[in-house]
PDB file of N, CA, C and O in Angstrom, chain B, residues numbered from 101:
ATOM      1  N   ASN B 101      58.882  89.514 -64.003  1.00  0.00           N
ATOM      2  CA  ASN B 101      58.530  88.888 -65.004  1.00  0.00           C
ATOM      3  C   ASN B 101      57.374  88.084 -64.369  1.00  0.00           C
ATOM      4  O   ASN B 101      57.254  86.859 -64.402  1.00  0.00           O
ATOM      5  N   GLY B 102      56.717  88.790 -63.906  1.00  0.00           N
ATOM      6  CA  GLY B 102      55.537  87.556 -63.594  1.00  0.00           C
ATOM      7  C   GLY B 102      55.364  86.811 -62.514  1.00  0.00           C
ATOM      8  O   GLY B 102      54.417  86.738 -61.731  1.00  0.00           O
ATOM      9  N   ALA B 103      57.508  85.665 -62.609  1.00  0.00           N
ATOM     10  CA  ALA B 103      57.412  84.892 -61.419  1.00  0.00           C
ATOM     11  C   ALA B 103      56.666  85.021 -60.397  1.00  0.00           C
ATOM     12  O   ALA B 103      56.478  86.006 -59.681  1.00  0.00           O
ATOM     13  N   ALA B 104      56.098  83.618 -60.338  1.00  0.00           N
ATOM     14  CA  ALA B 104      56.210  83.594 -58.821  1.00  0.00           C
ATOM     15  C   ALA B 104      56.625  82.293 -58.039  1.00  0.00           C
ATOM     16  O   ALA B 104      56.361  81.135 -58.361  1.00  0.00           O
ATOM     17  N   TYR B 105      57.274  82.694 -57.034  1.00  0.00           N
ATOM     18  CA  TYR B 105      58.420  81.711 -55.926  1.00  0.00           C
ATOM     19  C   TYR B 105      57.204  81.701 -54.647  1.00  0.00           C
ATOM     20  O   TYR B 105      56.278  82.408 -54.247  1.00  0.00           O
ATOM     21  N   ASP B 106      57.851  80.463 -54.330  1.00  0.00           N
ATOM     22  CA  ASP B 106      57.363  79.680 -52.829  1.00  0.00           C
ATOM     23  C   ASP B 106      58.019  80.018 -52.086  1.00  0.00           C
ATOM     24  O   ASP B 106      58.491  78.905 -51.855  1.00  0.00           O
ATOM     25  N   TYR B 107      58.944  81.150 -50.892  1.00  0.00           N
ATOM     26  CA  TYR B 107      59.443  80.612 -50.170  1.00  0.00           C
ATOM     27  C   TYR B 107      58.612  81.061 -48.960  1.00  0.00           C
ATOM     28  O   TYR B 107      57.495  81.564 -49.083  1.00  0.00           O
ATOM     29  N   LYS B 108      59.532  80.741 -47.186  1.00  0.00           N
ATOM     30  CA  LYS B 108      59.153  81.435 -46.338  1.00  0.00           C
ATOM     31  C   LYS B 108      60.772  82.229 -46.700  1.00  0.00           C
ATOM     32  O   LYS B 108      61.715  81.866 -47.403  1.00  0.00           O
ATOM     33  N   ALA B 109      60.529  83.502 -45.816  1.00  0.00           N
ATOM     34  CA  ALA B 109      60.901  84.406 -46.160  1.00  0.00           C
ATOM     35  C   ALA B 109      61.233  85.151 -45.058  1.00  0.00           C
ATOM     36  O   ALA B 109      60.333  84.669 -44.369  1.00  0.00           O
ATOM     37  N   TRP B 110      61.881  86.085 -44.153  1.00  0.00           N
ATOM     38  CA  TRP B 110      62.192  87.238 -43.293  1.00  0.00           C
ATOM     39  C   TRP B 110      61.859  88.351 -44.247  1.00  0.00           C
ATOM     40  O   TRP B 110      62.167  88.533 -45.425  1.00  0.00           O
ATOM     41  N   ALA B 111      60.677  89.484 -42.841  1.00  0.00           N
ATOM     42  CA  ALA B 111      60.851  90.224 -43.842  1.00  0.00           C
ATOM     43  C   ALA B 111      61.043  91.713 -42.924  1.00  0.00           C
ATOM     44  O   ALA B 111      60.116  92.162 -42.250  1.00  0.00           O
ATOM     45  N   VAL B 112      62.645  92.511 -43.037  1.00  0.00           N
ATOM     46  CA  VAL B 112      62.494  93.935 -42.135  1.00  0.00           C
ATOM     47  C   VAL B 112      62.118  94.728 -42.423  1.00  0.00           C
ATOM     48  O   VAL B 112      62.493  95.278 -43.458  1.00  0.00           O
ATOM     49  N   TYR B 113      61.050  95.265 -41.546  1.00  0.00           N
ATOM     50  CA  TYR B 113      60.091  96.561 -42.721  1.00  0.00           C
ATOM     51  C   TYR B 113      60.826  98.387 -41.651  1.00  0.00           C
ATOM     52  O   TYR B 113      60.505  98.276 -40.468  1.00  0.00           O
ATOM     53  N   GLY B 114      61.566  99.672 -41.906  1.00  0.00           N
ATOM     54  CA  GLY B 114      61.936 100.220 -41.805  1.00  0.00           C
ATOM     55  C   GLY B 114      60.387 101.098 -41.214  1.00  0.00           C
ATOM     56  O   GLY B 114      59.320 100.514 -41.020  1.00  0.00           O
ATOM     57  N   VAL B 115      60.569 102.275 -41.054  1.00  0.00           N
ATOM     58  CA  VAL B 115      59.806 102.858 -40.173  1.00  0.00           C
ATOM     59  C   VAL B 115      59.499 103.987 -40.989  1.00  0.00           C
ATOM     60  O   VAL B 115      60.354 104.379 -41.784  1.00  0.00           O
ATOM     61  N   ASN B 116      58.144 104.697 -40.886  1.00  0.00           N
ATOM     62  CA  ASN B 116      57.684 105.699 -42.614  1.00  0.00           C
ATOM     63  C   ASN B 116      57.352 106.843 -41.699  1.00  0.00           C
ATOM     64  O   ASN B 116      56.225 106.992 -41.228  1.00  0.00           O
ATOM     65  N   LYS B 117      58.546 107.792 -41.417  1.00  0.00           N
ATOM     66  CA  LYS B 117      58.526 108.770 -40.581  1.00  0.00           C
ATOM     67  C   LYS B 117      57.633 109.804 -40.846  1.00  0.00           C
ATOM     68  O   LYS B 117      57.469 110.543 -39.875  1.00  0.00           O
ATOM     69  N   SER B 118      56.967 110.112 -41.897  1.00  0.00           N
ATOM     70  CA  SER B 118      56.114 110.954 -41.964  1.00  0.00           C
ATOM     71  C   SER B 118      54.163 110.474 -41.032  1.00  0.00           C
ATOM     72  O   SER B 118      53.199 110.997 -40.472  1.00  0.00           O
ATOM     73  N   ALA B 119      54.671 109.264 -41.450  1.00  0.00           N
ATOM     74  CA  ALA B 119      53.341 108.719 -40.654  1.00  0.00           C
ATOM     75  C   ALA B 119      53.315 108.366 -39.556  1.00  0.00           C
ATOM     76  O   ALA B 119      52.214 108.213 -39.026  1.00  0.00           O
ATOM     77  N   ALA B 120      54.768 108.058 -38.668  1.00  0.00           N
ATOM     78  CA  ALA B 120      54.864 108.034 -37.261  1.00  0.00           C
ATOM     79  C   ALA B 120      55.161 109.313 -36.387  1.00  0.00           C
ATOM     80  O   ALA B 120      55.082 109.515 -35.175  1.00  0.00           O
ATOM     81  N   ARG B 121      55.454 109.935 -37.232  1.00  0.00           N
ATOM     82  CA  ARG B 121      54.819 111.745 -36.386  1.00  0.00           C
ATOM     83  C   ARG B 121      53.901 112.341 -36.337  1.00  0.00           C
ATOM     84  O   ARG B 121      53.722 113.333 -35.630  1.00  0.00           O
ATOM     85  N   ALA B 122      52.743 111.583 -37.477  1.00  0.00           N
ATOM     86  CA  ALA B 122      51.659 112.221 -37.476  1.00  0.00           C
ATOM     87  C   ALA B 122      51.143 111.658 -36.040  1.00  0.00           C
ATOM     88  O   ALA B 122      50.561 112.583 -35.474  1.00  0.00           O
ATOM     89  N   GLU B 123      51.143 110.267 -35.096  1.00  0.00           N
ATOM     90  CA  GLU B 123      50.955 109.334 -34.637  1.00  0.00           C
ATOM     91  C   GLU B 123      51.577 109.664 -33.204  1.00  0.00           C
ATOM     92  O   GLU B 123      50.920 109.812 -32.174  1.00  0.00           O
ATOM     93  N   TYR B 124      53.130 109.764 -33.343  1.00  0.00           N
ATOM     94  CA  TYR B 124      53.274 109.943 -31.895  1.00  0.00           C
ATOM     95  C   TYR B 124      54.390 111.271 -31.895  1.00  0.00           C
ATOM     96  O   TYR B 124      54.514 111.674 -33.052  1.00  0.00           O
ATOM     97  N   LYS B 125      55.146 111.976 -31.022  1.00  0.00           N
ATOM     98  CA  LYS B 125      55.441 112.417 -30.685  1.00  0.00           C
ATOM     99  C   LYS B 125      57.100 112.646 -30.763  1.00  0.00           C
ATOM    100  O   LYS B 125      57.794 113.517 -31.288  1.00  0.00           O
ATOM    101  N   LYS B 126      57.417 111.362 -29.934  1.00  0.00           N
ATOM    102  CA  LYS B 126      58.871 110.909 -29.903  1.00  0.00           C
ATOM    103  C   LYS B 126      58.272 109.306 -30.674  1.00  0.00           C
ATOM    104  O   LYS B 126      57.176 108.746 -30.696  1.00  0.00           O
ATOM    105  N   PHE B 127      59.507 109.015 -31.189  1.00  0.00           N
ATOM    106  CA  PHE B 127      59.577 107.632 -31.481  1.00  0.00           C
ATOM    107  C   PHE B 127      61.497 107.261 -31.954  1.00  0.00           C
ATOM    108  O   PHE B 127      62.392 108.096 -32.076  1.00  0.00           O
ATOM    109  N   ASN B 128      61.568 106.063 -32.088  1.00  0.00           N
ATOM    110  CA  ASN B 128      62.865 105.719 -32.588  1.00  0.00           C
ATOM    111  C   ASN B 128      63.047 106.073 -34.181  1.00  0.00           C
ATOM    112  O   ASN B 128      62.309 105.388 -34.888  1.00  0.00           O
ATOM    113  N   GLU B 129      63.663 106.764 -34.707  1.00  0.00           N
ATOM    114  CA  GLU B 129      63.957 107.003 -36.042  1.00  0.00           C
ATOM    115  C   GLU B 129      64.529 105.918 -36.519  1.00  0.00           C
ATOM    116  O   GLU B 129      64.020 105.791 -37.633  1.00  0.00           O
ATOM    117  N   ARG B 130      65.255 105.081 -36.364  1.00  0.00           N
ATOM    118  CA  ARG B 130      66.293 103.700 -36.392  1.00  0.00           C
ATOM    119  C   ARG B 130      65.147 102.649 -36.556  1.00  0.00           C
ATOM    120  O   ARG B 130      65.125 101.877 -37.516  1.00  0.00           O
ATOM    121  N   ILE B 131      64.125 102.655 -35.500  1.00  0.00           N
ATOM    122  CA  ILE B 131      63.274 101.069 -35.642  1.00  0.00           C
ATOM    123  C   ILE B 131      63.516 100.475 -36.371  1.00  0.00           C
ATOM    124  O   ILE B 131      64.479 100.711 -37.101  1.00  0.00           O
ATOM    125  N   LYS B 132      62.487  99.079 -36.545  1.00  0.00           N
ATOM    126  CA  LYS B 132      62.724  98.278 -37.735  1.00  0.00           C
ATOM    127  C   LYS B 132      61.709  97.854 -37.196  1.00  0.00           C
ATOM    128  O   LYS B 132      61.409  98.473 -36.175  1.00  0.00           O
ATOM    129  N   LEU B 133      60.618  96.501 -37.657  1.00  0.00           N
ATOM    130  CA  LEU B 133      59.524  95.428 -37.464  1.00  0.00           C
ATOM    131  C   LEU B 133      60.141  94.919 -38.535  1.00  0.00           C
ATOM    132  O   LEU B 133      60.441  95.233 -39.687  1.00  0.00           O
ATOM    133  N   VAL B 134      60.271  93.646 -37.454  1.00  0.00           N
ATOM    134  CA  VAL B 134      60.827  91.957 -37.902  1.00  0.00           C
ATOM    135  C   VAL B 134      59.390  91.512 -38.443  1.00  0.00           C
ATOM    136  O   VAL B 134      58.391  91.921 -37.851  1.00  0.00           O
ATOM    137  N   SER B 135      59.292  90.822 -39.372  1.00  0.00           N
ATOM    138  CA  SER B 135      58.026  89.751 -39.586  1.00  0.00           C
ATOM    139  C   SER B 135      58.450  88.341 -39.688  1.00  0.00           C
ATOM    140  O   SER B 135      58.801  88.220 -40.862  1.00  0.00           O
ATOM    141  N   MET B 136      58.565  87.513 -39.247  1.00  0.00           N
ATOM    142  CA  MET B 136      59.694  86.508 -39.118  1.00  0.00           C
ATOM    143  C   MET B 136      58.214  85.539 -39.779  1.00  0.00           C
ATOM    144  O   MET B 136      57.032  85.780 -39.531  1.00  0.00           O
ATOM    145  N   PRO B 137      58.804  84.354 -40.715  1.00  0.00           N
ATOM    146  CA  PRO B 137      58.295  83.039 -41.383  1.00  0.00           C
ATOM    147  C   PRO B 137      57.803  82.189 -40.630  1.00  0.00           C
ATOM    148  O   PRO B 137      58.657  81.864 -39.805  1.00  0.00           O
ATOM    149  N   ALA B 138      56.432  81.410 -40.415  1.00  0.00           N
ATOM    150  CA  ALA B 138      55.984  80.347 -39.698  1.00  0.00           C
ATOM    151  C   ALA B 138      57.205  79.503 -40.341  1.00  0.00           C
ATOM    152  O   ALA B 138      57.771  79.695 -41.417  1.00  0.00           O
ATOM    153  N   PHE B 139      57.442  78.506 -39.357  1.00  0.00           N
ATOM    154  CA  PHE B 139      58.030  77.539 -39.469  1.00  0.00           C
ATOM    155  C   PHE B 139      57.488  75.744 -39.487  1.00  0.00           C
ATOM    156  O   PHE B 139      58.175  74.724 -39.417  1.00  0.00           O
ATOM    157  N   ASN B 140      56.137  75.905 -39.599  1.00  0.00           N
ATOM    158  CA  ASN B 140      55.608  75.236 -39.341  1.00  0.00           C
ATOM    159  C   ASN B 140      55.287  75.075 -40.704  1.00  0.00           C
ATOM    160  O   ASN B 140      55.097  75.949 -41.549  1.00  0.00           O
ATOM    161  N   GLU B 141      55.232  73.256 -40.865  1.00  0.00           N
ATOM    162  CA  GLU B 141      54.956  73.088 -42.760  1.00  0.00           C
ATOM    163  C   GLU B 141      53.238  73.505 -42.951  1.00  0.00           C
ATOM    164  O   GLU B 141      52.728  74.009 -43.951  1.00  0.00           O
ATOM    165  N   LEU B 142      52.669  73.184 -41.877  1.00  0.00           N
ATOM    166  CA  LEU B 142      51.187  72.911 -42.286  1.00  0.00           C
ATOM    167  C   LEU B 142      50.348  74.499 -41.679  1.00  0.00           C
ATOM    168  O   LEU B 142      49.197  74.765 -41.333  1.00  0.00           O
ATOM    169  N   ILE B 143      51.640  75.290 -41.791  1.00  0.00           N
ATOM    170  CA  ILE B 143      51.104  76.460 -41.948  1.00  0.00           C
ATOM    171  C   ILE B 143      51.255  78.021 -43.064  1.00  0.00           C
ATOM    172  O   ILE B 143      52.243  78.688 -42.756  1.00  0.00           O
ATOM    173  N   HIS B 144      50.581  78.498 -44.015  1.00  0.00           N
ATOM    174  CA  HIS B 144      51.125  79.072 -45.033  1.00  0.00           C
ATOM    175  C   HIS B 144      51.126  80.195 -44.587  1.00  0.00           C
ATOM    176  O   HIS B 144      50.423  80.493 -43.621  1.00  0.00           O
ATOM    177  N   GLY B 145      51.914  81.054 -45.197  1.00  0.00           N
ATOM    178  CA  GLY B 145      52.179  82.455 -45.534  1.00  0.00           C
ATOM    179  C   GLY B 145      51.736  83.151 -46.124  1.00  0.00           C
ATOM    180  O   GLY B 145      50.680  82.779 -46.637  1.00  0.00           O
ATOM    181  N   ARG B 146      52.082  84.195 -46.359  1.00  0.00           N
ATOM    182  CA  ARG B 146      51.011  85.339 -47.780  1.00  0.00           C
ATOM    183  C   ARG B 146      52.293  85.765 -48.083  1.00  0.00           C
ATOM    184  O   ARG B 146      53.298  85.778 -47.371  1.00  0.00           O
ATOM    185  N   ALA B 147      52.078  86.223 -49.598  1.00  0.00           N
ATOM    186  CA  ALA B 147      52.887  87.031 -50.705  1.00  0.00           C
ATOM    187  C   ALA B 147      53.521  88.432 -50.313  1.00  0.00           C
ATOM    188  O   ALA B 147      52.826  89.350 -49.878  1.00  0.00           O
ATOM    189  N   ILE B 148      54.926  88.532 -50.503  1.00  0.00           N
ATOM    190  CA  ILE B 148      55.505  89.665 -49.605  1.00  0.00           C
ATOM    191  C   ILE B 148      55.761  90.112 -51.362  1.00  0.00           C
ATOM    192  O   ILE B 148      56.668  89.679 -52.071  1.00  0.00           O
ATOM    193  N   GLU B 149      54.412  91.327 -51.870  1.00  0.00           N
ATOM    194  CA  GLU B 149      54.557  92.058 -52.810  1.00  0.00           C
ATOM    195  C   GLU B 149      55.248  93.639 -52.157  1.00  0.00           C
ATOM    196  O   GLU B 149      55.036  94.219 -51.092  1.00  0.00           O
ATOM    197  N   LYS B 150      56.152  93.984 -53.350  1.00  0.00           N
ATOM    198  CA  LYS B 150      56.706  95.297 -53.152  1.00  0.00           C
ATOM    199  C   LYS B 150      55.624  96.717 -53.143  1.00  0.00           C
ATOM    200  O   LYS B 150      55.117  97.265 -54.121  1.00  0.00           O
ATOM    201  N   GLY B 151      55.540  96.932 -52.259  1.00  0.00           N
ATOM    202  CA  GLY B 151      53.942  98.221 -52.087  1.00  0.00           C
ATOM    203  C   GLY B 151      52.790  97.838 -51.920  1.00  0.00           C
ATOM    204  O   GLY B 151      51.771  98.529 -51.926  1.00  0.00           O
ATOM    205  N   LYS B 152      52.947  96.092 -51.675  1.00  0.00           N
ATOM    206  CA  LYS B 152      51.856  95.777 -51.306  1.00  0.00           C
ATOM    207  C   LYS B 152      51.298  96.133 -50.480  1.00  0.00           C
ATOM    208  O   LYS B 152      51.803  97.199 -50.129  1.00  0.00           O
ATOM    209  N   GLY B 153      50.168  95.788 -49.652  1.00  0.00           N
ATOM    210  CA  GLY B 153      49.231  95.772 -48.001  1.00  0.00           C
ATOM    211  C   GLY B 153      49.318  94.654 -48.055  1.00  0.00           C
ATOM    212  O   GLY B 153      50.169  93.985 -48.640  1.00  0.00           O
ATOM    213  N   GLY B 154      47.965  94.146 -47.117  1.00  0.00           N
ATOM    214  CA  GLY B 154      47.895  93.706 -46.199  1.00  0.00           C
ATOM    215  C   GLY B 154      48.251  91.978 -45.872  1.00  0.00           C
ATOM    216  O   GLY B 154      47.642  90.935 -46.112  1.00  0.00           O
ATOM    217  N   MET B 155      49.334  92.252 -45.317  1.00  0.00           N
ATOM    218  CA  MET B 155      50.470  91.158 -45.521  1.00  0.00           C
ATOM    219  C   MET B 155      50.921  90.684 -44.194  1.00  0.00           C
ATOM    220  O   MET B 155      51.214  89.557 -43.795  1.00  0.00           O
ATOM    221  N   ASN B 156      50.894  92.191 -43.442  1.00  0.00           N
ATOM    222  CA  ASN B 156      50.799  91.591 -42.080  1.00  0.00           C
ATOM    223  C   ASN B 156      50.051  92.759 -41.071  1.00  0.00           C
ATOM    224  O   ASN B 156      50.285  93.909 -41.441  1.00  0.00           O
ATOM    225  N   PRO B 157      49.380  92.667 -40.126  1.00  0.00           N
ATOM    226  CA  PRO B 157      48.409  93.194 -39.377  1.00  0.00           C
ATOM    227  C   PRO B 157      49.307  94.976 -38.988  1.00  0.00           C
ATOM    228  O   PRO B 157      49.140  96.123 -39.403  1.00  0.00           O
ATOM    229  N   MET B 158      50.190  94.356 -38.057  1.00  0.00           N
ATOM    230  CA  MET B 158      51.349  95.511 -38.437  1.00  0.00           C
ATOM    231  C   MET B 158      50.661  97.262 -39.222  1.00  0.00           C
ATOM    232  O   MET B 158      50.038  98.274 -38.903  1.00  0.00           O
ATOM    233  N   LEU B 159      51.597  96.365 -40.813  1.00  0.00           N
ATOM    234  CA  LEU B 159      50.842  96.902 -41.401  1.00  0.00           C
ATOM    235  C   LEU B 159      50.060  98.041 -41.640  1.00  0.00           C
ATOM    236  O   LEU B 159      50.384  99.019 -42.313  1.00  0.00           O
ATOM    237  N   THR B 160      48.618  97.774 -40.818  1.00  0.00           N
ATOM    238  CA  THR B 160      48.101  98.555 -41.950  1.00  0.00           C
ATOM    239  C   THR B 160      47.618 100.120 -41.323  1.00  0.00           C
ATOM    240  O   THR B 160      46.409 100.354 -41.313  1.00  0.00           O
ATOM    241  N   ASN B 161      48.339 100.914 -40.934  1.00  0.00           N
ATOM    242  CA  ASN B 161      48.433 101.864 -40.136  1.00  0.00           C
ATOM    243  C   ASN B 161      49.221 102.367 -40.623  1.00  0.00           C
ATOM    244  O   ASN B 161      49.317 103.464 -40.072  1.00  0.00           O
ATOM    245  N   ASN B 162      50.277 102.231 -41.751  1.00  0.00           N
ATOM    246  CA  ASN B 162      51.888 102.928 -42.297  1.00  0.00           C
ATOM    247  C   ASN B 162      52.829 102.855 -41.766  1.00  0.00           C
ATOM    248  O   ASN B 162      53.858 102.672 -42.417  1.00  0.00           O
ATOM    249  N   ILE B 163      52.870 102.971 -40.331  1.00  0.00           N
ATOM    250  CA  ILE B 163      53.966 103.199 -39.828  1.00  0.00           C
ATOM    251  C   ILE B 163      55.995 102.452 -39.980  1.00  0.00           C
ATOM    252  O   ILE B 163      57.190 102.537 -39.696  1.00  0.00           O
ATOM    253  N   PHE B 164      54.574 101.596 -40.853  1.00  0.00           N
ATOM    254  CA  PHE B 164      55.933 100.264 -41.344  1.00  0.00           C
ATOM    255  C   PHE B 164      56.084 100.489 -42.564  1.00  0.00           C
ATOM    256  O   PHE B 164      54.965 100.029 -42.790  1.00  0.00           O
ATOM    257  N   SER B 165      56.311 100.671 -43.207  1.00  0.00           N
ATOM    258  CA  SER B 165      56.881 100.903 -44.411  1.00  0.00           C
ATOM    259  C   SER B 165      57.054 100.032 -45.775  1.00  0.00           C
ATOM    260  O   SER B 165      58.163 100.137 -46.299  1.00  0.00           O
ATOM    261  N   SER B 166      55.697  98.817 -46.705  1.00  0.00           N
ATOM    262  CA  SER B 166      56.646  97.575 -47.183  1.00  0.00           C
ATOM    263  C   SER B 166      57.182  97.881 -48.604  1.00  0.00           C
ATOM    264  O   SER B 166      57.413  97.225 -49.619  1.00  0.00           O
ATOM    265  N   ARG B 167      57.268  99.091 -48.242  1.00  0.00           N
ATOM    266  CA  ARG B 167      58.405  99.822 -49.687  1.00  0.00           C
ATOM    267  C   ARG B 167      59.895  99.978 -49.183  1.00  0.00           C
ATOM    268  O   ARG B 167      60.849 100.359 -49.860  1.00  0.00           O
ATOM    269  N   LYS B 168      59.895  99.753 -48.381  1.00  0.00           N
ATOM    270  CA  LYS B 168      60.917  99.595 -47.656  1.00  0.00           C
ATOM    271  C   LYS B 168      61.490  98.605 -47.080  1.00  0.00           C
ATOM    272  O   LYS B 168      62.622  98.559 -46.597  1.00  0.00           O
ATOM    273  N   ALA B 169      60.404  97.516 -47.156  1.00  0.00           N
ATOM    274  CA  ALA B 169      60.647  95.893 -46.739  1.00  0.00           C
ATOM    275  C   ALA B 169      62.153  95.188 -47.505  1.00  0.00           C
ATOM    276  O   ALA B 169      62.398  94.920 -48.681  1.00  0.00           O
ATOM    277  N   GLU B 170      62.859  95.068 -46.417  1.00  0.00           N
ATOM    278  CA  GLU B 170      64.008  94.285 -46.996  1.00  0.00           C
ATOM    279  C   GLU B 170      64.083  92.643 -46.649  1.00  0.00           C
ATOM    280  O   GLU B 170      64.704  92.275 -45.652  1.00  0.00           O
ATOM    281  N   VAL B 171      63.326  91.553 -47.646  1.00  0.00           N
ATOM    282  CA  VAL B 171      63.550  90.190 -47.428  1.00  0.00           C
ATOM    283  C   VAL B 171      64.799  89.819 -47.656  1.00  0.00           C
ATOM    284  O   VAL B 171      65.734  90.172 -48.375  1.00  0.00           O
ATOM    285  N   TYR B 172      64.486  88.707 -46.554  1.00  0.00           N
ATOM    286  CA  TYR B 172      65.544  87.459 -46.916  1.00  0.00           C
ATOM    287  C   TYR B 172      65.430  86.114 -46.498  1.00  0.00           C
ATOM    288  O   TYR B 172      64.458  85.894 -45.776  1.00  0.00           O
ATOM    289  N   SER B 173      66.274  85.017 -46.796  1.00  0.00           N
ATOM    290  CA  SER B 173      65.788  84.124 -47.065  1.00  0.00           C
ATOM    291  C   SER B 173      66.071  83.439 -45.765  1.00  0.00           C
ATOM    292  O   SER B 173      66.729  83.906 -44.835  1.00  0.00           O
ATOM    293  N   LEU B 174      65.225  81.741 -45.847  1.00  0.00           N
ATOM    294  CA  LEU B 174      65.836  82.040 -44.383  1.00  0.00           C
ATOM    295  C   LEU B 174      67.738  81.228 -44.645  1.00  0.00           C
ATOM    296  O   LEU B 174      68.137  80.807 -43.560  1.00  0.00           O
ATOM    297  N   LEU B 175      68.335  81.100 -45.303  1.00  0.00           N
ATOM    298  CA  LEU B 175      69.992  80.835 -45.809  1.00  0.00           C
ATOM    299  C   LEU B 175      70.608  82.399 -45.806  1.00  0.00           C
ATOM    300  O   LEU B 175      71.564  82.681 -46.529  1.00  0.00           O
ATOM    301  N   GLY B 176      69.845  83.589 -44.749  1.00  0.00           N
ATOM    302  CA  GLY B 176      70.257  84.658 -44.966  1.00  0.00           C
ATOM    303  C   GLY B 176      70.263  85.636 -46.350  1.00  0.00           C
ATOM    304  O   GLY B 176      70.623  86.765 -46.016  1.00  0.00           O
ATOM    305  N   GLN B 177      70.010  85.561 -47.624  1.00  0.00           N
ATOM    306  CA  GLN B 177      70.317  85.452 -48.991  1.00  0.00           C
ATOM    307  C   GLN B 177      68.987  86.440 -48.969  1.00  0.00           C
ATOM    308  O   GLN B 177      67.791  86.157 -48.888  1.00  0.00           O
ATOM    309  N   ARG B 178      69.941  88.217 -49.114  1.00  0.00           N
ATOM    310  CA  ARG B 178      68.687  88.960 -49.883  1.00  0.00           C
ATOM    311  C   ARG B 178      67.994  89.517 -50.474  1.00  0.00           C
ATOM    312  O   ARG B 178      68.021  90.729 -50.686  1.00  0.00           O
ATOM    313  N   ILE B 179      66.923  88.422 -51.014  1.00  0.00           N
ATOM    314  CA  ILE B 179      66.209  88.733 -51.696  1.00  0.00           C
ATOM    315  C   ILE B 179      65.345  89.842 -52.484  1.00  0.00           C
ATOM    316  O   ILE B 179      64.647  90.670 -51.899  1.00  0.00           O
ATOM    317  N   ASP B 180      65.455  89.770 -53.668  1.00  0.00           N
ATOM    318  CA  ASP B 180      65.219  91.830 -54.229  1.00  0.00           C
ATOM    319  C   ASP B 180      63.842  91.539 -54.997  1.00  0.00           C
ATOM    320  O   ASP B 180      63.535  90.712 -55.855  1.00  0.00           O
ATOM    321  N   LEU B 181      63.462  92.088 -54.641  1.00  0.00           N
ATOM    322  CA  LEU B 181      61.803  92.148 -55.105  1.00  0.00           C
ATOM    323  C   LEU B 181      61.799  93.451 -56.300  1.00  0.00           C
ATOM    324  O   LEU B 181      60.728  93.728 -56.840  1.00  0.00           O
ATOM    325  N   GLY B 182      62.729  94.014 -56.568  1.00  0.00           N
ATOM    326  CA  GLY B 182      62.284  95.020 -57.938  1.00  0.00           C
ATOM    327  C   GLY B 182      61.567  96.439 -57.598  1.00  0.00           C
ATOM    328  O   GLY B 182      61.229  97.194 -58.510  1.00  0.00           O
TER     329      GLY B 182
END
């Protein structure tokens, strides 16, 4: 619908197994990357958009997949990115 929302949120990223296998002989297939929001009102975050890169430096090597991200509000409600 093109609407934009401005909320602080947690993001939990799953591992991209094929990318991880290319870099590591062994790895924990259930590992998750948790990106937490800045709690300081003076610090602004970056937009989380399904399938978009560049929001977290830990995602640049594609080992953690932004397509598999689960996003949660500060109240713990899951946010569907579509």
